[in-house]
Amino acid sequence: MAVFIDLLLNALVIGILLGGFYAALAIGLSITFGLLDVVNIAHPTMLVLGAFIAFLLNSTLGIDPILAGVIATPFFFILGWLIYQVYYNVFEKSGAESLRGLAFFFGLLFIIEVGLVIQFGVDHRLVEAPYIGESWNIIIGEEIDVAIPFRLLVAFVVASIATLAIRAYLTKTFFGRAVRAVAQDMMALRLMGVDPIRVKRIAFAMGVATAGVGGALMIIVLPIEPSLGRLYLGNVFAIVVLGGLGSISGTLLAAVIIGVAESIVATFFGPSWAPAVSFGILLAVLAFRPEGLFGKTAGAH
Amino acid sequence: MKYKFEIICLLLIVGLFALTQIVGNQFYFFIGFVILQYMVMAIAWNVLGGYGGYVNFGSAGFLATGAYTAVALINFLDVGLVEQMIAGGIIAGLLGLATGYLTLRLRGVYFAIATLALAIILETIVAHWDYVGGAAGTSILPKRKPELLGELIVDRKEGIFGNYKEFLFFLMGTVAIICVWISRYIENSKLGRGLNAIKDSEEAAECMGVPTMRLKLIATAISGGMMGVAGAPLASYLTFIDPLSAFNLEYAINAIAMPMIGGTVSWAGPVIGALLLGTAQQVSSLWIQSELNLLIVGVVLVVFVIIAPEGIIGWFRKSRKGSAR
C-alpha cells in the first residue's frame, strides 16, 4: 500500500509540475488559435525550433538555456509578424483560411521539422545547466518520499511566471483588451478607431514569440529531437481546446489536468503510452464537449 | 460516345498489364508502385479535402490501418493480396466513418486536428501490439505460388506475372485507375455537388436542404477506404513492416501536397500532382538524401498554396480562358 501511495504521490507532483510546463507550451497557441482564430498547427514545431536555438547557444557559447530563450524571443516575434503578414494577405483576406491556410501551416511545420533534421540529425540533444540532473527529496513518511527534479521545478516556475505575466497583460492593459476584443467583435473594434489587423498581427507575433522561452523549457525538461513537435501537437491542442478557446485561466487548469493524467498513465502503464493520453483526451473532448471545460463554444459557426 | 472514359480506363489497365509482360527491368515496377500508391492517396485525400474542404492530416494513419489489417490477416488466415486489400479498405473506411461521426459536427479545423490525433493514437497502439510486430516490426514473406480464381498468379515460369513486384505494380495500377473513375464519378454526381456546396458555405448548403452530415460521412468513408486499400500491399511490397514505415510522414505530406499542386477542384488534379511530384521524388531520391527531398516537397507545397491556389489545373484553365477572349 505504501508503495502505491508513494507512486501516486510522486505521479501527482510530477504531473502538476509537468502541467505548468505544458501551460507555457500551450499559451502561445491559446493566443493565436484561441483568441485570433488562426490555426497555427506549426506552433509546437516552432517550440522545437526554439529548443534547438537554446541548444545551439548553450553548447557553443555556454549561455544558460533560459537566457538563450529570452534572447531568441525577438527573433520569434519577427518570425510571427512575417508569417501573419503572409497569412493575412494571402488567405484571411480572401476567406481561404480553412483549406489553404491549414495546408500553409502544415507546410511550415514540415519545412521547419525537416530543416532541423537536415541541420542537426535525428539524435536526441540536451543542454547543460547547474539545475539539470539534481533533485530534491521530501520525506513524508515511512517508505513515502516525493522526489522533485529541479529541471521540472525550474520549468514550472519560469512557465508560471511567463503565463501569469501574459494573462495580466491581456486583461489589464489597453492593448491586451484590444486583443480580446478582436476575438469578440472585429467590426466594433474598427468602429472604435482601432485597426484590428494591426492588433491581430502583434498578438500573433506575441503568440509565436512564446516559442523562445517555451522551447528553452522544452529542452530543459527532456532531450529533444526534430519530430518532437508533432508529439506535442496533441498536448497543446488538447490543452487549448479543453481549457475553452481563448480562456487563459482555462488553459492553465487544462494544462495541469493533462500533465497529471499523463504522469499517472506513465507511472502505472509505462511512459510509452503517454503520447496516447493527450491525443485520447483531445479526441474525447472534441467528440463530447467541444466547448471545453470553461469556454465559449467551439462548435459549428 | 457515352462510355468513352470507361473504355480509356480499361485500355489503361490492359496497357499496365502489357507493361508487366514486356518491360524486364524490375526497378521501374519498384518505383512505379510507389508513385501509383501516392496517386491513390492523393485521390483519396481529394475526395474529402478538395471536394468538401475538410483537411485530413492523418492520411498515414489510414494507410497504416490498411497495412496492419493486411498483416493481421496474413498472420491469422494467410489470405491472398486481393482479399487483404479489400479487408484493409473496409476497416480503414469504417475508421473514417467513426472519426467523421465523432468530429464532423464541428468546424473543419477540429476534424483536421482529430485526424492528426488519430494517427498518433494508432501508432502508439500498433507499437504495443505484438501480434503484428509491435514497435520492432515484423517481416512478411510473400505467399509462394499464390492463386486467384484458380489461376496461378506469381511464378517465374508458369504464373501470369514473373514475380511479385510486377504483380503489386499491376494491382496498385488497377486500384489507381478505379479510384480515378470513382473520384470522377463523385465529382459529377449529387454527392460531389453537395460536397462542393459544403465547401463554399456549410450553413447555406444545410439551408438549401443538402444533407451535409450524411454527405460528409460518405466522403470520409470513401476517402479512408481508398487509403486503406493503398496501404494493404505495403507489407508485401517492403517484405517488412514497422510503425515507422507505415505511419511515415511522407504519406501525410504527399497526400496533401499532390492535390494542392495539381489542383483540388477536379479529379485530374491529384493525378497530375502525383505523377509530377511522385516521379520527381523517386528520380531525385537517386542522388539527393531523402530529407532534402521532403524539404523540397514542403517548400513546393507552401509556394503553390500561396501563389497558385487552383494548382496546375487552374493555370491551364486560366490560360485557356485568356486565349478565348
XYZ file of C-alpha atoms in Angstrom:
626
model
C 0.000 0.000 0.000
C 2.807 2.370 0.923
C 4.401 1.703 -2.434
C 1.181 2.578 -4.202
C 0.727 5.821 -2.276
C 4.360 6.671 -2.887
C 3.948 6.139 -6.631
C 0.673 8.030 -6.765
C 2.014 10.974 -4.793
C 5.100 11.192 -6.986
C 2.965 10.943 -10.127
C 0.712 13.742 -8.857
C 3.576 16.079 -8.003
C 5.362 15.402 -11.300
C 2.038 15.803 -13.111
C 1.375 19.225 -11.614
C 4.906 20.399 -12.425
C 4.538 18.986 -15.930
C 1.215 20.802 -16.229
C 2.836 24.161 -15.512
C 5.414 23.408 -18.172
C 2.704 22.409 -20.661
C 0.906 25.692 -19.976
C 3.984 27.546 -21.240
C 3.901 25.466 -24.407
C 0.180 25.975 -24.943
C -0.137 29.663 -24.066
C 1.096 30.826 -27.465
C -1.445 28.655 -29.220
C -4.103 29.839 -26.802
C -3.475 33.343 -28.152
C -3.150 32.503 -31.857
C -5.794 29.807 -32.085
C -7.997 30.579 -29.101
C -8.207 34.354 -29.397
C -7.286 35.136 -33.014
C -8.748 32.016 -34.623
C -5.563 31.362 -36.610
C -4.961 27.619 -36.557
C -1.204 27.615 -36.181
C -0.562 23.875 -36.216
C 3.132 24.659 -36.675
C 3.291 26.114 -33.140
C 4.733 23.013 -31.410
C 7.339 22.691 -34.160
C 8.287 26.341 -33.620
C 8.778 25.420 -29.953
C 11.156 22.680 -31.059
C 12.955 25.260 -33.183
C 13.232 27.397 -30.037
C 14.639 24.416 -28.170
C 17.289 23.910 -30.840
C 18.253 27.586 -30.676
C 18.668 27.202 -26.914
C 20.754 24.084 -27.562
C 22.933 25.922 -30.064
C 23.532 28.940 -27.809
C 24.161 26.677 -24.821
C 26.543 24.261 -26.489
C 28.598 26.851 -28.378
C 28.587 29.883 -26.051
C 27.650 28.242 -22.766
C 24.670 30.522 -22.251
C 22.054 29.392 -19.753
C 19.141 27.865 -21.721
C 16.513 30.173 -20.225
C 18.584 33.238 -21.044
C 19.025 31.796 -24.534
C 15.231 31.522 -24.770
C 14.867 35.179 -23.828
C 17.473 36.111 -26.442
C 15.556 34.132 -29.082
C 12.224 35.793 -28.247
C 12.606 38.866 -30.530
C 13.566 36.546 -33.386
C 10.345 34.593 -32.949
C 8.372 37.828 -32.650
C 9.639 38.914 -36.065
C 9.015 35.438 -37.475
C 5.433 35.532 -36.214
C 4.982 39.033 -37.601
C 6.107 37.918 -41.062
C 4.017 34.747 -41.014
C 0.879 36.652 -40.118
C 1.610 39.200 -42.821
C 1.633 36.412 -45.428
C -1.276 34.586 -43.828
C -3.485 37.670 -43.736
C -2.714 38.895 -47.236
C -2.952 35.537 -48.948
C -5.585 33.619 -47.014
C -7.533 35.559 -44.413
C -8.383 38.486 -46.657
C -9.887 36.243 -49.312
C -11.567 33.925 -46.814
C -9.492 30.929 -47.913
C -8.042 30.179 -44.486
C -9.851 26.918 -43.825
C -8.341 24.696 -46.508
C -5.338 26.559 -47.866
C -4.447 28.270 -44.604
C -4.258 24.912 -42.865
C -2.163 23.485 -45.683
C 0.101 26.539 -45.385
C 0.791 25.923 -41.699
C 1.192 22.203 -42.306
C 3.796 23.051 -44.927
C 5.574 25.362 -42.460
C 5.570 22.639 -39.802
C 7.087 20.305 -42.310
C 9.750 22.718 -43.551
C 10.908 23.546 -40.012
C 10.990 19.901 -38.932
C 12.827 18.596 -41.983
C 15.160 21.596 -41.891
C 16.077 20.705 -38.302
C 16.634 17.077 -39.310
C 18.998 18.164 -42.075
C 20.861 20.573 -39.796
C 21.023 18.578 -36.568
C 20.161 14.984 -37.476
C 17.675 12.834 -35.579
C 19.768 12.335 -32.440
C 18.478 13.483 -29.071
C 20.041 16.743 -27.870
C 20.254 18.157 -24.379
C 21.599 21.218 -22.605
C 23.844 21.724 -19.617
C 22.845 23.843 -16.653
C 23.520 23.532 -12.918
C 19.886 22.654 -12.121
C 19.663 19.754 -14.557
C 20.059 16.333 -13.030
C 19.638 17.398 -9.389
C 16.505 16.642 -7.456
C 15.006 17.445 -4.109
C 13.679 14.682 -1.863
C 10.903 15.371 0.590
C 10.419 12.589 3.096
C 6.806 12.369 4.138
C 6.549 9.077 5.988
C 7.892 5.575 6.091
C 8.712 4.440 2.569
C 6.988 7.517 1.232
C 9.093 10.290 -0.173
C 8.475 12.688 -3.036
C 11.307 13.449 -5.418
C 11.119 16.783 -7.194
C 13.556 17.068 -10.102
C 14.999 20.577 -10.262
C 14.715 20.756 -14.034
C 10.927 20.295 -13.762
C 10.738 22.755 -10.881
C 12.665 25.401 -12.849
C 10.454 24.820 -15.888
C 7.356 25.059 -13.700
C 8.418 28.318 -12.058
C 9.521 30.020 -15.266
C 6.409 28.802 -17.080
C 4.130 30.063 -14.328
C 5.754 33.498 -14.305
C 5.538 33.771 -18.091
C 1.950 32.558 -18.254
C 0.732 34.798 -15.452
C 2.516 37.781 -16.997
C 0.805 37.171 -20.341
C -2.515 36.753 -18.576
C -2.047 40.036 -16.719
C -1.035 41.750 -19.946
C -4.143 40.542 -21.753
C -6.546 41.530 -19.003
C -5.026 44.718 -17.574
C -3.578 46.714 -20.465
C -5.359 48.580 -23.241
C -3.663 46.536 -25.949
C -4.482 43.272 -24.194
C -8.116 44.239 -24.029
C -7.989 45.143 -27.727
C -6.699 41.644 -28.493
C -9.583 40.094 -26.633
C -11.944 42.487 -28.377
C -10.681 41.270 -31.760
C -11.737 37.797 -30.730
C -15.222 39.004 -29.877
C -16.173 41.592 -32.461
C -13.786 42.851 -35.089
C -16.281 45.288 -36.571
C -16.923 47.014 -33.273
C -13.199 47.423 -32.773
C -12.875 49.034 -36.168
C -15.678 51.456 -35.265
C -13.758 52.374 -32.124
C -10.920 53.535 -34.313
C -8.572 50.605 -33.753
C -7.124 48.723 -36.691
C -7.992 45.081 -35.931
C -5.449 43.699 -38.397
C -2.637 45.539 -36.650
C -3.819 44.209 -33.299
C -4.027 40.691 -34.695
C -0.576 40.954 -36.258
C 1.071 41.991 -33.000
C -0.885 39.443 -30.981
C 0.028 36.672 -33.398
C 3.672 37.689 -33.214
C 3.407 37.554 -29.403
C 1.947 34.070 -29.557
C 4.802 32.879 -31.746
C 7.346 34.724 -29.583
C 6.485 32.415 -26.660
C 8.327 29.713 -28.617
C 11.614 31.251 -27.453
C 11.259 30.624 -23.726
C 8.846 27.715 -24.245
C 11.389 25.956 -26.417
C 14.131 26.562 -23.848
C 11.938 24.955 -21.172
C 11.305 22.047 -23.505
C 14.978 21.174 -23.765
C 15.462 21.659 -20.019
C 12.718 19.141 -19.253
C 13.614 16.486 -21.827
C 16.206 15.794 -24.511
C 14.800 16.941 -27.837
C 14.757 15.777 -31.431
C 13.143 17.361 -34.507
C 9.983 15.239 -34.713
C 9.009 16.051 -31.121
C 6.799 18.861 -32.410
C 4.187 16.512 -33.746
C 4.099 14.658 -30.449
C 3.494 17.886 -28.521
C 0.817 18.871 -31.028
C -1.628 16.617 -29.192
C -0.712 18.144 -25.848
C -1.045 21.766 -26.807
C -4.223 21.384 -28.834
C -5.796 19.186 -26.156
C -4.962 21.871 -23.580
C -6.260 24.802 -25.627
C -9.495 23.040 -26.584
C -10.046 21.521 -23.136
C -9.429 24.881 -21.494
C -12.021 26.546 -23.670
C -10.859 28.631 -26.604
C -9.294 31.910 -25.619
C -9.524 31.408 -21.868
C -6.031 31.816 -20.373
C -7.065 30.580 -16.917
C -8.786 27.630 -18.563
C -5.578 26.887 -20.442
C -3.628 26.802 -17.161
C -6.048 24.435 -15.484
C -6.334 22.203 -18.560
C -2.549 22.013 -18.736
C -2.405 20.714 -15.169
C -5.165 18.174 -15.900
C -3.293 16.848 -18.950
C 0.004 16.841 -17.063
C -1.415 14.818 -14.161
C -3.227 12.399 -16.483
C -0.060 11.792 -18.485
C 2.110 11.378 -15.420
C -0.277 8.863 -13.841
C -0.528 6.814 -17.033
C 3.253 6.918 -17.456
C 3.764 5.749 -13.854
C 1.275 2.888 -13.848
C 1.257 1.750 -17.506
C 4.655 2.797 -18.803
C 5.915 6.003 -20.435
C 5.420 4.734 -23.987
C 1.652 5.066 -23.538
C 1.913 8.751 -22.585
C 1.506 10.181 -26.136
C -1.846 8.445 -26.491
C -3.165 10.154 -23.337
C -3.319 13.740 -24.553
C -4.436 12.745 -28.025
C -7.078 10.490 -26.491
C -8.313 13.322 -24.251
C -8.324 15.642 -27.273
C -10.444 13.231 -29.315
C -12.821 12.710 -26.401
C -13.195 16.465 -25.795
C -13.796 17.130 -29.492
C -16.382 14.380 -29.625
C -18.285 15.057 -26.420
C -17.565 18.547 -25.140
C -16.139 20.719 -27.918
C -16.711 23.926 -25.961
C -14.083 22.791 -23.467
C -14.419 22.879 -19.713
C -14.814 26.612 -19.289
C -15.039 28.355 -22.560
C -17.031 29.818 -25.276
C -18.359 27.361 -27.776
C -16.047 25.810 -30.320
C -18.997 24.323 -32.139
C -20.230 24.946 -35.630
C -20.495 28.591 -36.511
C -19.804 8.251 -77.048
C -21.253 7.594 -73.650
C -18.662 5.281 -72.159
C -15.555 6.921 -73.572
C -13.909 7.422 -70.200
C -14.635 3.875 -69.062
C -13.106 2.487 -72.260
C -9.974 4.591 -71.730
C -9.748 3.239 -68.174
C -9.993 -0.342 -69.389
C -7.401 0.300 -72.072
C -5.081 1.746 -69.428
C -5.454 -1.365 -67.291
C -4.660 -3.529 -70.328
C -1.699 -1.254 -71.003
C -0.413 -1.710 -67.455
C -0.694 -5.460 -67.862
C 1.199 -5.303 -71.145
C 3.959 -3.300 -69.418
C 4.450 -6.008 -66.809
C 4.870 -8.561 -69.612
C 7.202 -6.502 -71.809
C 9.451 -4.464 -69.517
C 12.185 -6.549 -67.990
C 13.845 -4.078 -65.623
C 12.248 -4.590 -62.189
C 13.387 -1.183 -60.980
C 10.598 0.520 -62.943
C 7.947 -1.553 -61.189
C 9.634 -0.890 -57.876
C 9.318 2.894 -58.181
C 6.129 2.740 -60.271
C 4.352 1.072 -57.359
C 5.264 3.931 -55.031
C 4.090 6.594 -57.469
C 0.790 4.764 -58.015
C 0.341 4.328 -54.266
C 0.830 8.067 -53.777
C -1.663 8.666 -56.563
C -4.325 6.636 -54.759
C -3.555 8.516 -51.522
C -3.814 11.869 -53.299
C -7.105 10.961 -54.996
C -8.485 9.685 -51.692
C -7.450 12.846 -49.853
C -9.031 14.990 -52.547
C -12.447 13.313 -52.279
C -12.851 14.827 -48.833
C -10.342 17.701 -48.881
C -10.680 19.004 -52.419
C -14.400 18.496 -52.951
C -15.630 19.019 -49.385
C -12.955 21.292 -47.924
C -12.236 19.057 -44.918
C -8.490 18.635 -44.383
C -7.198 15.224 -43.362
C -3.746 15.379 -41.751
C -3.827 11.741 -40.704
C -3.585 10.107 -44.125
C -0.684 7.994 -42.871
C -2.950 6.646 -40.124
C -5.499 5.395 -42.631
C -2.810 3.920 -44.865
C -1.254 2.167 -41.863
C -4.676 0.835 -40.886
C -4.846 -0.869 -44.268
C -1.283 -2.125 -43.961
C -1.761 -3.575 -40.482
C -5.139 -5.092 -41.342
C -3.265 -6.972 -44.053
C -0.522 -8.028 -41.625
C -3.054 -9.282 -39.075
C -4.857 -11.212 -41.831
C -1.628 -12.772 -43.085
C -0.807 -13.914 -39.541
C -4.316 -15.104 -38.833
C -5.640 -16.625 -42.047
C -2.867 -16.481 -44.625
C -5.169 -14.977 -47.257
C -4.107 -13.533 -50.624
C -3.273 -9.960 -51.540
C -6.581 -9.066 -53.154
C -8.520 -10.165 -50.079
C -6.097 -8.187 -47.897
C -6.735 -5.050 -49.911
C -10.498 -5.445 -49.705
C -10.303 -6.002 -45.947
C -7.899 -3.085 -45.498
C -10.264 -0.831 -47.420
C -13.264 -1.873 -45.340
C -11.527 -1.410 -41.977
C -9.996 1.958 -42.917
C -13.346 3.053 -44.339
C -15.058 2.190 -41.065
C -12.345 4.078 -39.204
C -13.016 7.095 -41.407
C -16.721 6.787 -40.701
C -16.103 6.650 -36.950
C -13.732 9.630 -36.966
C -16.161 11.580 -39.088
C -19.069 10.674 -36.840
C -17.197 11.955 -33.791
C -15.818 15.220 -35.175
C -17.590 16.314 -38.352
C -20.295 18.124 -36.434
C -17.638 20.698 -35.559
C -15.759 23.195 -37.679
C -13.361 21.747 -40.227
C -10.371 22.701 -38.113
C -11.316 20.209 -35.441
C -11.644 17.421 -37.934
C -8.126 18.249 -39.141
C -6.690 18.157 -35.618
C -8.621 14.994 -34.776
C -7.150 13.172 -37.777
C -3.660 14.111 -36.602
C -4.512 12.842 -33.132
C -5.893 9.646 -34.614
C -2.645 8.875 -36.427
C -0.600 9.241 -33.232
C -3.005 7.135 -31.156
C -2.996 4.383 -33.777
C 0.789 4.461 -33.926
C 1.031 4.104 -30.152
C -1.418 1.190 -30.178
C 0.347 -0.605 -33.026
C 3.717 -0.147 -31.313
C 2.311 -2.093 -28.348
C 0.546 -4.776 -30.386
C 2.987 -7.659 -30.544
C 0.792 -9.819 -32.783
C 1.612 -7.538 -35.735
C 5.235 -6.985 -34.753
C 4.979 -4.156 -32.213
C 7.498 -1.344 -32.250
C 10.271 -3.547 -33.675
C 8.270 -4.554 -36.731
C 7.894 -7.877 -38.443
C 8.953 -9.338 -41.755
C 6.345 -10.606 -44.178
C 7.214 -13.356 -46.600
C 5.057 -13.282 -49.707
C 2.985 -16.385 -50.275
C 4.611 -18.842 -52.635
C 2.635 -19.674 -55.776
C -0.467 -17.598 -54.937
C -3.653 -18.376 -56.822
C -6.624 -16.221 -57.712
C -9.791 -17.795 -59.156
C -7.858 -20.962 -59.906
C -5.104 -19.211 -61.868
C -1.500 -19.304 -60.743
C -0.566 -15.612 -60.417
C 3.058 -15.308 -59.479
C 5.575 -17.854 -60.633
C 8.730 -17.466 -62.604
C 7.760 -19.968 -65.266
C 4.028 -20.699 -65.283
C 2.479 -17.705 -63.491
C 0.764 -14.737 -65.105
C 3.394 -12.481 -63.534
C 7.066 -13.336 -63.372
C 7.451 -12.030 -59.833
C 5.806 -10.149 -57.007
C 6.944 -6.656 -57.971
C 5.130 -6.916 -61.301
C 2.002 -8.256 -59.629
C 1.998 -5.489 -56.987
C 2.563 -2.857 -59.642
C -0.344 -4.146 -61.704
C -2.631 -4.363 -58.656
C -1.840 -0.833 -57.491
C -2.212 0.496 -61.014
C -5.637 -1.091 -61.337
C -6.645 0.324 -57.954
C -5.419 3.786 -59.017
C -7.474 3.667 -62.221
C -10.566 2.509 -60.338
C -10.054 5.346 -57.840
C -9.740 7.837 -60.690
C -13.023 6.549 -62.067
C -14.726 6.758 -58.654
C -13.493 10.289 -57.941
C -14.552 11.447 -61.402
C -17.948 9.860 -60.855
C -18.292 11.543 -57.454
C -17.298 14.901 -58.917
C -20.205 14.827 -61.362
C -22.712 13.256 -59.011
C -25.086 14.615 -56.415
C -22.509 13.735 -53.753
C -19.818 15.846 -55.394
C -22.079 18.831 -55.932
C -23.280 18.570 -52.333
C -19.700 18.457 -51.077
C -18.856 21.491 -53.179
C -21.758 23.355 -51.651
C -20.469 22.378 -48.197
C -17.030 23.695 -49.108
C -18.454 27.067 -50.185
C -20.744 27.518 -47.235
C -21.903 24.736 -44.996
C -24.696 26.787 -43.477
C -26.077 27.783 -46.862
C -25.898 24.165 -48.027
C -27.728 22.992 -44.946
C -30.425 25.606 -45.518
C -30.854 24.513 -49.125
C -31.619 21.017 -47.918
C -28.262 19.386 -48.587
C -27.890 16.516 -46.090
C -24.455 17.827 -45.070
C -23.681 15.347 -42.300
C -24.562 12.318 -44.420
C -22.546 13.527 -47.419
C -19.523 14.269 -45.241
C -19.711 10.825 -43.654
C -19.953 9.108 -47.053
C -16.959 11.105 -48.292
C -14.888 10.300 -45.188
C -15.665 6.609 -45.506
C -14.792 6.507 -49.225
C -11.627 8.528 -48.667
C -10.497 6.388 -45.719
C -11.339 3.202 -47.587
C -9.233 4.180 -50.592
C -6.287 4.937 -48.307
C -6.709 1.566 -46.620
C -6.640 -0.214 -49.996
C -3.469 1.713 -50.897
C -1.855 0.673 -47.625
C -2.759 -3.026 -47.617
C 0.005 -4.177 -50.023
C 2.686 -2.123 -48.212
C 3.910 -5.017 -46.079
C 4.129 -7.323 -49.104
C 5.957 -4.630 -51.059
C 8.537 -3.930 -48.342
C 8.556 -7.583 -47.117
C 8.825 -5.907 -43.724
C 6.619 -3.573 -41.725
C 7.123 -1.458 -38.636
C 5.252 1.588 -37.275
C 7.913 3.927 -38.626
C 7.439 2.889 -42.258
C 3.659 2.564 -42.070
C 2.995 5.872 -40.272
C 5.619 7.694 -42.297
C 5.174 11.447 -42.503
C 5.907 11.224 -46.224
C 2.412 9.859 -46.808
C 0.726 12.627 -44.838
C 2.589 15.434 -46.617
C 2.356 13.954 -50.091
C -1.349 13.181 -49.788
C -1.907 16.911 -49.211
C 0.801 18.356 -51.431
C -0.095 16.364 -54.543
C -3.731 17.512 -54.869
C -2.788 21.056 -53.834
C -0.158 21.240 -56.552
C -2.240 19.554 -59.232
C -5.446 21.376 -58.330
C -8.140 20.324 -55.902
C -11.275 21.111 -57.871
C -11.079 18.254 -60.330
C -10.200 14.549 -60.317
C -7.305 15.240 -62.668
C -5.554 17.481 -60.113
C -4.320 14.772 -57.738
C -3.406 12.562 -60.698
C -1.232 15.265 -62.254
C 0.205 16.210 -58.864
C 1.070 12.602 -58.047
C 2.645 11.956 -61.437
C 4.793 15.091 -61.270
C 5.707 15.147 -57.597
C 5.918 11.375 -57.241
C 8.156 10.935 -60.268
C 10.311 13.898 -59.265
C 10.802 12.464 -55.775
C 11.585 8.969 -56.981
C 14.060 10.181 -59.570
C 15.756 12.739 -57.320
C 15.999 10.242 -54.443
C 18.665 8.514 -56.523
C 21.159 11.261 -55.824
C 19.914 13.502 -53.023
C 19.157 12.489 -49.456
C 15.536 11.764 -48.626
C 15.253 14.562 -46.048
C 16.203 17.154 -48.614
C 13.636 15.603 -50.905
C 10.931 16.068 -48.279
C 12.042 19.624 -47.628
C 11.535 20.364 -51.310
C 8.019 18.881 -51.163
C 7.223 21.123 -48.188
C 8.539 24.240 -49.896
C 6.721 23.434 -53.136
C 3.501 22.933 -51.163
C 3.784 26.286 -49.404
C 4.711 28.104 -52.610
C 1.787 26.584 -54.505
C -0.674 27.298 -51.715
C 0.406 30.942 -51.764
C 0.791 31.729 -55.460
C -1.302 29.122 -57.286
C -4.427 28.400 -55.248
C -6.038 26.436 -58.072
C -2.934 24.375 -58.784
C -1.640 23.407 -62.189
C -5.152 22.761 -63.472
C -6.067 26.314 -62.511
C -3.172 27.635 -64.601
C -4.344 25.742 -67.644
C -7.926 26.864 -67.236
C -6.852 30.450 -66.786
C -4.631 30.463 -69.859
C -7.378 28.794 -71.903
C -9.865 31.416 -70.763
C -7.347 34.114 -71.586
C -6.788 32.920 -75.155
C -10.523 32.515 -75.809
C -11.162 36.134 -75.024
